[in-house]
PDB file of C-alpha atoms in Angstrom:
ATOM      1  CA  UNK A  21     -27.596 -17.078  32.463  1.00 64.00           C
ATOM      2  CA  UNK A  22     -27.311 -13.551  30.980  1.00 73.00           C
ATOM      3  CA  UNK A  23     -24.044 -11.761  30.504  1.00 70.00           C
ATOM      4  CA  UNK A  24     -24.639  -9.643  33.611  1.00 75.00           C
ATOM      5  CA  UNK A  25     -24.391 -12.906  35.650  1.00 79.00           C
ATOM      6  CA  UNK A  26     -20.968 -13.998  34.279  1.00 86.00           C
ATOM      7  CA  UNK A  27     -18.143 -14.193  36.693  1.00 91.00           C
ATOM      8  CA  UNK A  28     -14.564 -13.418  35.646  1.00 92.00           C
ATOM      9  CA  UNK A  29     -13.991 -17.176  35.309  1.00 92.00           C
ATOM     10  CA  UNK A  30     -16.944 -17.461  32.991  1.00 88.00           C
ATOM     11  CA  UNK A  31     -15.594 -14.628  30.743  1.00 86.00           C
ATOM     12  CA  UNK A  32     -12.136 -16.163  30.642  1.00 87.00           C
ATOM     13  CA  UNK A  33     -13.543 -19.592  29.745  1.00 86.00           C
ATOM     14  CA  UNK A  34     -15.699 -18.065  26.972  1.00 83.00           C
ATOM     15  CA  UNK A  35     -12.822 -16.177  25.476  1.00 81.00           C
ATOM     16  CA  UNK A  36     -10.615 -19.235  25.496  1.00 79.00           C
ATOM     17  CA  UNK A  37     -13.369 -21.335  23.793  1.00 79.00           C
ATOM     18  CA  UNK A  38     -14.039 -18.788  21.124  1.00 67.00           C
ATOM     19  CA  UNK A  39     -10.373 -18.595  20.363  1.00 58.00           C
ATOM     20  CA  UNK A  40     -10.764 -22.077  18.649  1.00 57.00           C
ATOM     21  CA  UNK A  41     -12.360 -20.056  15.711  1.00 58.00           C
ATOM     22  CA  UNK A  42      -9.028 -18.454  14.862  1.00 61.00           C
ATOM     23  CA  UNK A  43      -8.784 -15.381  17.052  1.00 60.00           C
ATOM     24  CA  UNK A  44      -5.543 -16.560  18.745  1.00 58.00           C
ATOM     25  CA  UNK A  45      -2.621 -18.692  17.952  1.00 60.00           C
ATOM     26  CA  UNK A  46      -3.009 -22.439  18.649  1.00 55.00           C
ATOM     27  CA  UNK A  47      -0.495 -24.340  20.753  1.00 50.00           C
ATOM     28  CA  UNK A  48       2.466 -25.568  18.886  1.00 54.00           C
ATOM     29  CA  UNK A  49       2.140 -23.029  16.081  1.00 62.00           C
ATOM     30  CA  UNK A  50       5.066 -20.838  15.105  1.00 69.00           C
ATOM     31  CA  UNK A  51       4.922 -17.220  16.357  1.00 82.00           C
ATOM     32  CA  UNK A  52       2.903 -14.785  14.270  1.00 89.00           C
ATOM     33  CA  UNK A  53       4.522 -11.751  12.539  1.00 93.00           C
ATOM     34  CA  UNK A  54       4.948  -8.918  14.931  1.00 95.00           C
ATOM     35  CA  UNK A  55       3.262  -5.651  13.886  1.00 96.00           C
ATOM     36  CA  UNK A  56       5.524  -3.636  16.229  1.00 97.00           C
ATOM     37  CA  UNK A  57       8.720  -5.260  14.834  1.00 97.00           C
ATOM     38  CA  UNK A  58       7.531  -4.673  11.178  1.00 98.00           C
ATOM     39  CA  UNK A  59       6.712  -1.042  11.986  1.00 98.00           C
ATOM     40  CA  UNK A  60      10.285  -0.671  13.222  1.00 97.00           C
ATOM     41  CA  UNK A  61      11.653  -2.353  10.126  1.00 98.00           C
ATOM     42  CA  UNK A  62       9.630   0.037   7.835  1.00 98.00           C
ATOM     43  CA  UNK A  63      10.844   3.112   9.805  1.00 97.00           C
ATOM     44  CA  UNK A  64      14.467   1.858   9.601  1.00 97.00           C
ATOM     45  CA  UNK A  65      14.042   1.394   5.846  1.00 98.00           C
ATOM     46  CA  UNK A  66      12.584   4.935   5.607  1.00 97.00           C
ATOM     47  CA  UNK A  67      15.774   6.165   7.408  1.00 96.00           C
ATOM     48  CA  UNK A  68      17.899   4.304   4.796  1.00 96.00           C
ATOM     49  CA  UNK A  69      15.993   5.589   1.877  1.00 97.00           C
ATOM     50  CA  UNK A  70      15.938   9.166   3.116  1.00 96.00           C
ATOM     51  CA  UNK A  71      18.931   9.381   5.464  1.00 93.00           C
ATOM     52  CA  UNK A  72      19.033  12.559   7.546  1.00 90.00           C
ATOM     53  CA  UNK A  73      15.363  13.276   6.991  1.00 92.00           C
ATOM     54  CA  UNK A  74      14.417  10.390   9.196  1.00 94.00           C
ATOM     55  CA  UNK A  75      16.525   8.697  11.930  1.00 91.00           C
ATOM     56  CA  UNK A  76      19.636  10.498  13.219  1.00 89.00           C
ATOM     57  CA  UNK A  77      19.705  14.003  11.896  1.00 84.00           C
ATOM     58  CA  UNK A  78      23.419  14.464  12.452  1.00 87.00           C
ATOM     59  CA  UNK A  79      24.497  11.955   9.722  1.00 88.00           C
ATOM     60  CA  UNK A  80      27.276  13.390   7.467  1.00 89.00           C
ATOM     61  CA  UNK A  81      28.656  12.080   4.114  1.00 89.00           C
ATOM     62  CA  UNK A  82      31.487  10.587   6.029  1.00 92.00           C
ATOM     63  CA  UNK A  83      29.363   8.672   8.565  1.00 92.00           C
ATOM     64  CA  UNK A  84      26.508   7.731   6.093  1.00 93.00           C
ATOM     65  CA  UNK A  85      28.120   4.545   4.729  1.00 93.00           C
ATOM     66  CA  UNK A  86      28.597   3.209   8.240  1.00 94.00           C
ATOM     67  CA  UNK A  87      25.127   4.189   9.327  1.00 94.00           C
ATOM     68  CA  UNK A  88      23.378   2.613   6.311  1.00 95.00           C
ATOM     69  CA  UNK A  89      25.590  -0.496   6.367  1.00 95.00           C
ATOM     70  CA  UNK A  90      24.968  -1.193  10.083  1.00 95.00           C
ATOM     71  CA  UNK A  91      21.235  -0.447   9.696  1.00 95.00           C
ATOM     72  CA  UNK A  92      20.873  -2.844   6.741  1.00 96.00           C
ATOM     73  CA  UNK A  93      22.824  -5.590   8.521  1.00 96.00           C
ATOM     74  CA  UNK A  94      20.376  -5.575  11.293  1.00 96.00           C
ATOM     75  CA  UNK A  95      17.303  -5.170   9.028  1.00 96.00           C
ATOM     76  CA  UNK A  96      18.141  -8.130   6.972  1.00 97.00           C
ATOM     77  CA  UNK A  97      18.055 -10.487   9.970  1.00 96.00           C
ATOM     78  CA  UNK A  98      14.841  -8.958  11.396  1.00 97.00           C
ATOM     79  CA  UNK A  99      13.108  -9.063   7.992  1.00 98.00           C
ATOM     80  CA  UNK A 100      14.057 -12.696   7.391  1.00 96.00           C
ATOM     81  CA  UNK A 101      12.578 -13.659  10.737  1.00 95.00           C
ATOM     82  CA  UNK A 102       9.324 -11.867   9.982  1.00 96.00           C
ATOM     83  CA  UNK A 103       9.185 -13.367   6.503  1.00 95.00           C
ATOM     84  CA  UNK A 104       9.486 -16.817   7.974  1.00 92.00           C
ATOM     85  CA  UNK A 105       6.781 -16.039  10.458  1.00 91.00           C
ATOM     86  CA  UNK A 106       4.579 -14.975   7.587  1.00 91.00           C
ATOM     87  CA  UNK A 107       5.128 -18.347   5.811  1.00 86.00           C
ATOM     88  CA  UNK A 108       4.087 -20.129   9.028  1.00 81.00           C
ATOM     89  CA  UNK A 109       1.039 -17.791   9.381  1.00 80.00           C
ATOM     90  CA  UNK A 110      -0.475 -18.920   6.076  1.00 79.00           C
ATOM     91  CA  UNK A 111       0.612 -22.485   6.442  1.00 74.00           C
ATOM     92  CA  UNK A 112      -2.233 -25.024   6.566  1.00 59.00           C
ATOM     93  CA  UNK A 113      -2.525 -25.957  10.250  1.00 51.00           C
ATOM     94  CA  UNK A 114      -3.765 -29.529   9.370  1.00 46.00           C
ATOM     95  CA  UNK A 115      -0.674 -30.295   7.305  1.00 52.00           C
ATOM     96  CA  UNK A 116       1.456 -32.874   9.130  1.00 43.00           C
ATOM     97  CA  UNK A 117       4.646 -32.229   7.057  1.00 51.00           C
ATOM     98  CA  UNK A 118       6.073 -28.776   7.743  1.00 54.00           C
ATOM     99  CA  UNK A 119       8.143 -26.963   5.143  1.00 64.00           C
ATOM    100  CA  UNK A 120      11.737 -27.633   5.936  1.00 66.00           C
ATOM    101  CA  UNK A 121      13.359 -24.892   3.921  1.00 82.00           C
ATOM    102  CA  UNK A 122      11.155 -21.918   5.023  1.00 86.00           C
ATOM    103  CA  UNK A 123      13.784 -20.287   7.269  1.00 88.00           C
ATOM    104  CA  UNK A 124      16.548 -20.550   4.581  1.00 92.00           C
ATOM    105  CA  UNK A 125      14.072 -19.316   1.927  1.00 92.00           C
ATOM    106  CA  UNK A 126      13.239 -16.336   4.151  1.00 94.00           C
ATOM    107  CA  UNK A 127      16.824 -15.419   4.539  1.00 95.00           C
ATOM    108  CA  UNK A 128      17.296 -15.660   0.763  1.00 96.00           C
ATOM    109  CA  UNK A 129      14.445 -13.431  -0.007  1.00 97.00           C
ATOM    110  CA  UNK A 130      15.396 -10.825   2.722  1.00 97.00           C
ATOM    111  CA  UNK A 131      18.784 -10.640   1.002  1.00 97.00           C
ATOM    112  CA  UNK A 132      17.198 -10.182  -2.409  1.00 98.00           C
ATOM    113  CA  UNK A 133      14.939  -7.482  -0.990  1.00 98.00           C
ATOM    114  CA  UNK A 134      17.913  -5.595   0.294  1.00 97.00           C
ATOM    115  CA  UNK A 135      19.457  -5.522  -3.141  1.00 97.00           C
ATOM    116  CA  UNK A 136      16.277  -3.954  -4.526  1.00 97.00           C
ATOM    117  CA  UNK A 137      16.564  -0.884  -2.253  1.00 97.00           C
ATOM    118  CA  UNK A 138      18.564   1.312  -4.698  1.00 97.00           C
ATOM    119  CA  UNK A 139      15.790   0.711  -7.274  1.00 98.00           C
ATOM    120  CA  UNK A 140      13.022   1.556  -4.674  1.00 98.00           C
ATOM    121  CA  UNK A 141      14.875   4.736  -3.757  1.00 97.00           C
ATOM    122  CA  UNK A 142      15.206   5.731  -7.434  1.00 98.00           C
ATOM    123  CA  UNK A 143      11.451   5.421  -7.887  1.00 98.00           C
ATOM    124  CA  UNK A 144      10.698   7.306  -4.655  1.00 98.00           C
ATOM    125  CA  UNK A 145      12.906  10.174  -5.778  1.00 98.00           C
ATOM    126  CA  UNK A 146      10.839  10.521  -8.911  1.00 98.00           C
ATOM    127  CA  UNK A 147       7.670  10.524  -6.616  1.00 98.00           C
ATOM    128  CA  UNK A 148       9.288  13.360  -4.593  1.00 98.00           C
ATOM    129  CA  UNK A 149       9.970  15.348  -7.743  1.00 98.00           C
ATOM    130  CA  UNK A 150       6.399  14.788  -8.989  1.00 98.00           C
ATOM    131  CA  UNK A 151       5.028  16.066  -5.593  1.00 98.00           C
ATOM    132  CA  UNK A 152       7.301  19.121  -5.701  1.00 98.00           C
ATOM    133  CA  UNK A 153       6.402  19.988  -9.378  1.00 97.00           C
ATOM    134  CA  UNK A 154       2.752  19.144  -8.959  1.00 95.00           C
ATOM    135  CA  UNK A 155       1.986  21.177  -5.858  1.00 96.00           C
ATOM    136  CA  UNK A 156       2.526  24.931  -5.977  1.00 95.00           C
ATOM    137  CA  UNK A 157       2.427  24.834  -2.084  1.00 96.00           C
ATOM    138  CA  UNK A 158       5.549  22.823  -1.907  1.00 96.00           C
ATOM    139  CA  UNK A 159       8.554  25.041  -1.187  1.00 96.00           C
ATOM    140  CA  UNK A 160      11.299  22.442  -1.245  1.00 97.00           C
ATOM    141  CA  UNK A 161      11.771  18.768  -2.158  1.00 97.00           C
ATOM    142  CA  UNK A 162      12.549  18.158   1.457  1.00 96.00           C
ATOM    143  CA  UNK A 163       9.180  19.494   2.492  1.00 97.00           C
ATOM    144  CA  UNK A 164       7.441  16.753   0.500  1.00 97.00           C
ATOM    145  CA  UNK A 165       9.621  14.030   2.091  1.00 97.00           C
ATOM    146  CA  UNK A 166       8.952  15.287   5.592  1.00 95.00           C
ATOM    147  CA  UNK A 167       5.304  16.350   5.343  1.00 96.00           C
ATOM    148  CA  UNK A 168       3.386  14.764   2.417  1.00 97.00           C
ATOM    149  CA  UNK A 169       1.182  11.672   3.109  1.00 97.00           C
ATOM    150  CA  UNK A 170       1.749  10.809  -0.617  1.00 97.00           C
ATOM    151  CA  UNK A 171       5.479  10.247   0.023  1.00 98.00           C
ATOM    152  CA  UNK A 172       4.879   8.343   3.225  1.00 98.00           C
ATOM    153  CA  UNK A 173       2.266   6.092   1.664  1.00 98.00           C
ATOM    154  CA  UNK A 174       4.293   5.442  -1.473  1.00 98.00           C
ATOM    155  CA  UNK A 175       7.406   4.553   0.578  1.00 98.00           C
ATOM    156  CA  UNK A 176       5.405   1.882   2.358  1.00 98.00           C
ATOM    157  CA  UNK A 177       3.861   0.830  -0.908  1.00 98.00           C
ATOM    158  CA  UNK A 178       7.003   0.386  -2.815  1.00 98.00           C
ATOM    159  CA  UNK A 179       8.629  -1.612   0.058  1.00 98.00           C
ATOM    160  CA  UNK A 180       5.444  -3.722   0.320  1.00 98.00           C
ATOM    161  CA  UNK A 181       5.147  -4.181  -3.545  1.00 98.00           C
ATOM    162  CA  UNK A 182       8.722  -5.500  -3.851  1.00 98.00           C
ATOM    163  CA  UNK A 183       8.074  -8.018  -1.047  1.00 98.00           C
ATOM    164  CA  UNK A 184       4.850  -8.916  -2.734  1.00 98.00           C
ATOM    165  CA  UNK A 185       6.654  -9.620  -6.021  1.00 97.00           C
ATOM    166  CA  UNK A 186       9.147 -11.892  -4.132  1.00 97.00           C
ATOM    167  CA  UNK A 187       6.181 -14.052  -2.917  1.00 94.00           C
ATOM    168  CA  UNK A 188       6.250 -12.928   0.753  1.00 95.00           C
ATOM    169  CA  UNK A 189       3.170 -13.843   2.640  1.00 93.00           C
ATOM    170  CA  UNK A 190       1.038 -11.433   4.779  1.00 95.00           C
ATOM    171  CA  UNK A 191       3.995  -9.069   5.524  1.00 97.00           C
ATOM    172  CA  UNK A 192       3.252  -6.773   2.449  1.00 98.00           C
ATOM    173  CA  UNK A 193      -0.338  -6.426   3.433  1.00 97.00           C
ATOM    174  CA  UNK A 194       0.582  -5.479   6.945  1.00 97.00           C
ATOM    175  CA  UNK A 195       2.953  -2.772   5.667  1.00 98.00           C
ATOM    176  CA  UNK A 196       0.316  -1.441   3.314  1.00 98.00           C
ATOM    177  CA  UNK A 197      -2.199  -1.168   6.115  1.00 97.00           C
ATOM    178  CA  UNK A 198       0.382   0.693   8.269  1.00 98.00           C
ATOM    179  CA  UNK A 199       0.333   3.426   5.658  1.00 97.00           C
ATOM    180  CA  UNK A 200      -3.497   3.214   5.356  1.00 98.00           C
ATOM    181  CA  UNK A 201      -3.750   3.903   9.029  1.00 97.00           C
ATOM    182  CA  UNK A 202      -1.213   6.750   9.088  1.00 97.00           C
ATOM    183  CA  UNK A 203      -2.345   8.607   5.948  1.00 97.00           C
ATOM    184  CA  UNK A 204      -5.842   7.497   4.904  1.00 97.00           C
ATOM    185  CA  UNK A 205      -4.319   6.321   1.586  1.00 98.00           C
ATOM    186  CA  UNK A 206      -5.194   2.603   0.759  1.00 98.00           C
ATOM    187  CA  UNK A 207      -2.949   0.955  -1.751  1.00 98.00           C
ATOM    188  CA  UNK A 208      -2.946  -2.786  -2.003  1.00 98.00           C
ATOM    189  CA  UNK A 209       0.669  -4.107  -2.233  1.00 98.00           C
ATOM    190  CA  UNK A 210      -0.161  -5.870  -5.458  1.00 98.00           C
ATOM    191  CA  UNK A 211      -0.806  -2.696  -7.350  1.00 98.00           C
ATOM    192  CA  UNK A 212       1.816  -1.859  -9.893  1.00 98.00           C
ATOM    193  CA  UNK A 213       2.726   1.887  -9.945  1.00 98.00           C
ATOM    194  CA  UNK A 214       5.072   3.588 -12.331  1.00 98.00           C
ATOM    195  CA  UNK A 215       7.535   6.403 -11.833  1.00 98.00           C
ATOM    196  CA  UNK A 216       6.581   9.943 -10.833  1.00 98.00           C
ATOM    197  CA  UNK A 217       3.322   9.199  -9.054  1.00 98.00           C
ATOM    198  CA  UNK A 218       1.768  11.852  -6.956  1.00 98.00           C
ATOM    199  CA  UNK A 219      -1.354  11.736  -4.679  1.00 98.00           C
ATOM    200  CA  UNK A 220      -2.366  15.223  -3.849  1.00 97.00           C
ATOM    201  CA  UNK A 221      -3.792  15.459  -0.367  1.00 95.00           C
ATOM    202  CA  UNK A 222      -4.564  11.765  -0.558  1.00 94.00           C
ATOM    203  CA  UNK A 223      -7.226  11.094   2.160  1.00 96.00           C
ATOM    204  CA  UNK A 224      -9.653   8.432   1.013  1.00 97.00           C
ATOM    205  CA  UNK A 225      -7.746   7.319  -1.984  1.00 98.00           C
ATOM    206  CA  UNK A 226      -8.148   3.678  -2.782  1.00 98.00           C
ATOM    207  CA  UNK A 227      -5.995   1.615  -5.268  1.00 98.00           C
ATOM    208  CA  UNK A 228      -6.894  -2.088  -5.766  1.00 97.00           C
ATOM    209  CA  UNK A 229      -4.713  -5.106  -5.918  1.00 97.00           C
ATOM    210  CA  UNK A 230      -4.580  -5.607  -9.711  1.00 97.00           C
ATOM    211  CA  UNK A 231      -4.413  -1.944 -10.710  1.00 98.00           C
ATOM    212  CA  UNK A 232      -1.634  -1.002 -13.096  1.00 98.00           C
ATOM    213  CA  UNK A 233      -0.548   2.751 -13.120  1.00 98.00           C
ATOM    214  CA  UNK A 234       1.793   4.251 -15.647  1.00 98.00           C
ATOM    215  CA  UNK A 235       4.374   6.945 -15.303  1.00 98.00           C
ATOM    216  CA  UNK A 236       3.631  10.640 -14.355  1.00 98.00           C
ATOM    217  CA  UNK A 237       0.187   9.971 -13.096  1.00 98.00           C
ATOM    218  CA  UNK A 238      -1.447  12.364 -10.643  1.00 98.00           C
ATOM    219  CA  UNK A 239      -4.549  11.576  -8.497  1.00 98.00           C
ATOM    220  CA  UNK A 240      -6.365  13.629  -5.893  1.00 98.00           C
ATOM    221  CA  UNK A 241      -8.127  12.878  -2.595  1.00 97.00           C
ATOM    222  CA  UNK A 242     -11.112  10.470  -2.668  1.00 97.00           C
ATOM    223  CA  UNK A 243     -10.226   8.678  -5.874  1.00 98.00           C
ATOM    224  CA  UNK A 244     -11.170   5.013  -6.082  1.00 98.00           C
ATOM    225  CA  UNK A 245      -9.515   2.604  -8.518  1.00 98.00           C
ATOM    226  CA  UNK A 246     -11.595  -0.352  -7.672  1.00 97.00           C
ATOM    227  CA  UNK A 247     -13.424  -3.543  -9.001  1.00 95.00           C
ATOM    228  CA  UNK A 248     -16.764  -3.451 -10.544  1.00 90.00           C
ATOM    229  CA  UNK A 249     -17.839  -6.986  -9.759  1.00 78.00           C
ATOM    230  CA  UNK A 250     -16.564 -10.040  -7.850  1.00 78.00           C
ATOM    231  CA  UNK A 251     -17.141 -13.349  -9.836  1.00 78.00           C
ATOM    232  CA  UNK A 252     -17.832 -16.502  -7.931  1.00 80.00           C
ATOM    233  CA  UNK A 253     -16.748 -20.061  -8.673  1.00 78.00           C
ATOM    234  CA  UNK A 254     -18.845 -23.236  -8.625  1.00 76.00           C
ATOM    235  CA  UNK A 255     -18.468 -23.380  -4.764  1.00 79.00           C
ATOM    236  CA  UNK A 256     -20.043 -19.780  -4.648  1.00 79.00           C
ATOM    237  CA  UNK A 257     -16.745 -18.502  -3.228  1.00 83.00           C
ATOM    238  CA  UNK A 258     -15.181 -15.380  -4.700  1.00 79.00           C
ATOM    239  CA  UNK A 259     -12.538 -16.186  -7.351  1.00 82.00           C
ATOM    240  CA  UNK A 260      -9.317 -14.525  -6.157  1.00 82.00           C
ATOM    241  CA  UNK A 261      -6.471 -13.032  -8.178  1.00 80.00           C
ATOM    242  CA  UNK A 262      -8.379 -12.070 -11.383  1.00 89.00           C
ATOM    243  CA  UNK A 263      -7.445  -8.769 -13.047  1.00 94.00           C
ATOM    244  CA  UNK A 264     -10.453  -6.675 -11.898  1.00 95.00           C
ATOM    245  CA  UNK A 265      -8.981  -3.179 -11.263  1.00 97.00           C
ATOM    246  CA  UNK A 266      -8.293  -0.338 -13.850  1.00 98.00           C
ATOM    247  CA  UNK A 267      -5.212   0.297 -16.014  1.00 98.00           C
ATOM    248  CA  UNK A 268      -4.225   3.868 -15.861  1.00 98.00           C
ATOM    249  CA  UNK A 269      -1.792   4.873 -18.693  1.00 98.00           C
ATOM    250  CA  UNK A 270       0.981   7.523 -18.606  1.00 98.00           C
ATOM    251  CA  UNK A 271       0.368  11.204 -17.905  1.00 98.00           C
ATOM    252  CA  UNK A 272      -3.222  10.788 -16.597  1.00 98.00           C
ATOM    253  CA  UNK A 273      -4.821  13.236 -14.168  1.00 98.00           C
ATOM    254  CA  UNK A 274      -7.680  12.053 -11.934  1.00 98.00           C
ATOM    255  CA  UNK A 275      -9.478  14.699  -9.895  1.00 98.00           C
ATOM    256  CA  UNK A 276     -10.912  14.461  -6.420  1.00 97.00           C
ATOM    257  CA  UNK A 277     -13.796  12.074  -5.793  1.00 97.00           C
ATOM    258  CA  UNK A 278     -13.578  10.197  -9.104  1.00 98.00           C
ATOM    259  CA  UNK A 279     -14.559   6.489  -9.073  1.00 98.00           C
ATOM    260  CA  UNK A 280     -13.119   4.274 -11.685  1.00 98.00           C
ATOM    261  CA  UNK A 281     -14.231   0.554 -11.579  1.00 97.00           C
ATOM    262  CA  UNK A 282     -13.383  -2.674 -13.341  1.00 96.00           C
ATOM    263  CA  UNK A 283     -10.643  -3.849 -15.812  1.00 96.00           C
ATOM    264  CA  UNK A 284     -10.882  -0.807 -18.013  1.00 97.00           C
ATOM    265  CA  UNK A 285      -8.160   1.392 -19.492  1.00 98.00           C
ATOM    266  CA  UNK A 286      -7.814   5.068 -18.940  1.00 98.00           C
ATOM    267  CA  UNK A 287      -5.810   6.211 -21.982  1.00 98.00           C
ATOM    268  CA  UNK A 288      -2.627   8.149 -22.004  1.00 98.00           C
ATOM    269  CA  UNK A 289      -3.011  11.924 -21.148  1.00 98.00           C
ATOM    270  CA  UNK A 290      -6.656  11.576 -20.291  1.00 98.00           C
ATOM    271  CA  UNK A 291      -8.138  13.921 -17.711  1.00 97.00           C
ATOM    272  CA  UNK A 292     -10.785  12.622 -15.386  1.00 97.00           C
ATOM    273  CA  UNK A 293     -12.911  15.233 -13.634  1.00 96.00           C
ATOM    274  CA  UNK A 294     -14.027  15.257 -10.080  1.00 96.00           C
ATOM    275  CA  UNK A 295     -16.883  13.112  -8.825  1.00 95.00           C
ATOM    276  CA  UNK A 296     -17.368  11.185 -12.022  1.00 96.00           C
ATOM    277  CA  UNK A 297     -18.261   7.443 -12.149  1.00 95.00           C
ATOM    278  CA  UNK A 298     -16.414   5.517 -14.943  1.00 97.00           C
ATOM    279  CA  UNK A 299     -16.939   1.759 -15.905  1.00 96.00           C
ATOM    280  CA  UNK A 300     -15.880   1.865 -19.535  1.00 96.00           C
ATOM    281  CA  UNK A 301     -12.598   2.540 -21.335  1.00 97.00           C
ATOM    282  CA  UNK A 302     -11.546   6.187 -21.807  1.00 97.00           C
ATOM    283  CA  UNK A 303      -9.543   6.948 -25.005  1.00 97.00           C
ATOM    284  CA  UNK A 304      -6.205   8.617 -24.871  1.00 98.00           C
ATOM    285  CA  UNK A 305      -6.427  12.457 -24.486  1.00 97.00           C
ATOM    286  CA  UNK A 306     -10.044  12.405 -23.466  1.00 97.00           C
ATOM    287  CA  UNK A 307     -11.471  14.830 -20.849  1.00 96.00           C
ATOM    288  CA  UNK A 308     -14.366  13.353 -18.769  1.00 95.00           C
ATOM    289  CA  UNK A 309     -16.297  15.766 -16.703  1.00 92.00           C
ATOM    290  CA  UNK A 310     -19.681  16.015 -15.137  1.00 84.00           C
ATOM    291  CA  UNK A 311     -22.497  17.312 -17.368  1.00 71.00           C
ATOM    292  CA  UNK A 312     -23.434  20.887 -16.386  1.00 62.00           C
ATOM    293  CA  UNK A 313     -26.694  21.158 -14.536  1.00 51.00           C
ATOM    294  CA  UNK A 314     -29.445  22.914 -16.507  1.00 47.00           C
ATOM    295  CA  UNK A 315     -29.142  26.699 -15.741  1.00 50.00           C
ATOM    296  CA  UNK A 316     -32.541  28.126 -14.986  1.00 49.00           C
ATOM    297  CA  UNK A 317     -33.655  31.618 -13.857  1.00 43.00           C
ATOM    298  CA  UNK A 318     -36.587  32.136 -11.515  1.00 45.00           C
ATOM    299  CA  UNK A 319     -38.831  35.240 -11.177  1.00 52.00           C
ATOM    300  CA  UNK A 320     -41.566  35.397  -8.592  1.00 53.00           C
ATOM    301  CA  UNK A 321     -41.167  31.655  -8.026  1.00 49.00           C
ATOM    302  CA  UNK A 322     -41.768  30.703 -11.692  1.00 49.00           C
ATOM    303  CA  UNK A 323     -39.078  29.392 -13.976  1.00 44.00           C
ATOM    304  CA  UNK A 324     -38.375  31.409 -17.124  1.00 41.00           C
TER     305      UNK A 324
END
């Protein structure tokens, strides 16, 4: 029988059968995290971190405490539920004994995360300042908050990274991929990023899981901070969690299209030119640029 001969019942049966390979939730399993609810949580957090810019525009200094308090009260409960679902998502389906304290642990972590929001906002304000100072096209700080993909992506990242540090499963990755879809900037939630980070333009920028970036670093579009190789274990499976991405020290500038691979260090105040490929350490203060092409003049078709 060819696919053209399938009836609707045949298609349904095949889809149900193939679902046993993991494409849908099995009977009896806990609900999966909801991308729609998580997107709403992130947008509510964006409103709390930048009140008036996002969410209700009529917020005043008098009403702000009530708005933020009410929003966070609801957020904490929603986030705890999604964190708990994340635990269930990665739980071994063959395990007969389920974790009995997941729900309480999720509530505790959601509460801890809420207490980290002032620190997250402090970091984001340094990112806003870096965007304003670093781009002559920026007319106001508010413009960078409203319009710049760098600030949107970093807001998602700093939220996701804090959840990642708190040991939350799957949720940080979902939040990171939301920003990737929205901005073209791909930052793994495990990446550690210091203060005053600015991604100018941003499209196509990739920052890997174990990357460490210092303070006052600026990168441009198309930059890759990636892994050079992926070692395998005795079972021929990739070994996960190894430090395999670059360390970028303070005050570094990396121009468009640069590719930096492996656990190497880009020293403080180094400048990496556009479209270069780097797999070795770069000393502090160095300037790495492409070698100029040989300049040659031609006369009557012959080189001189």
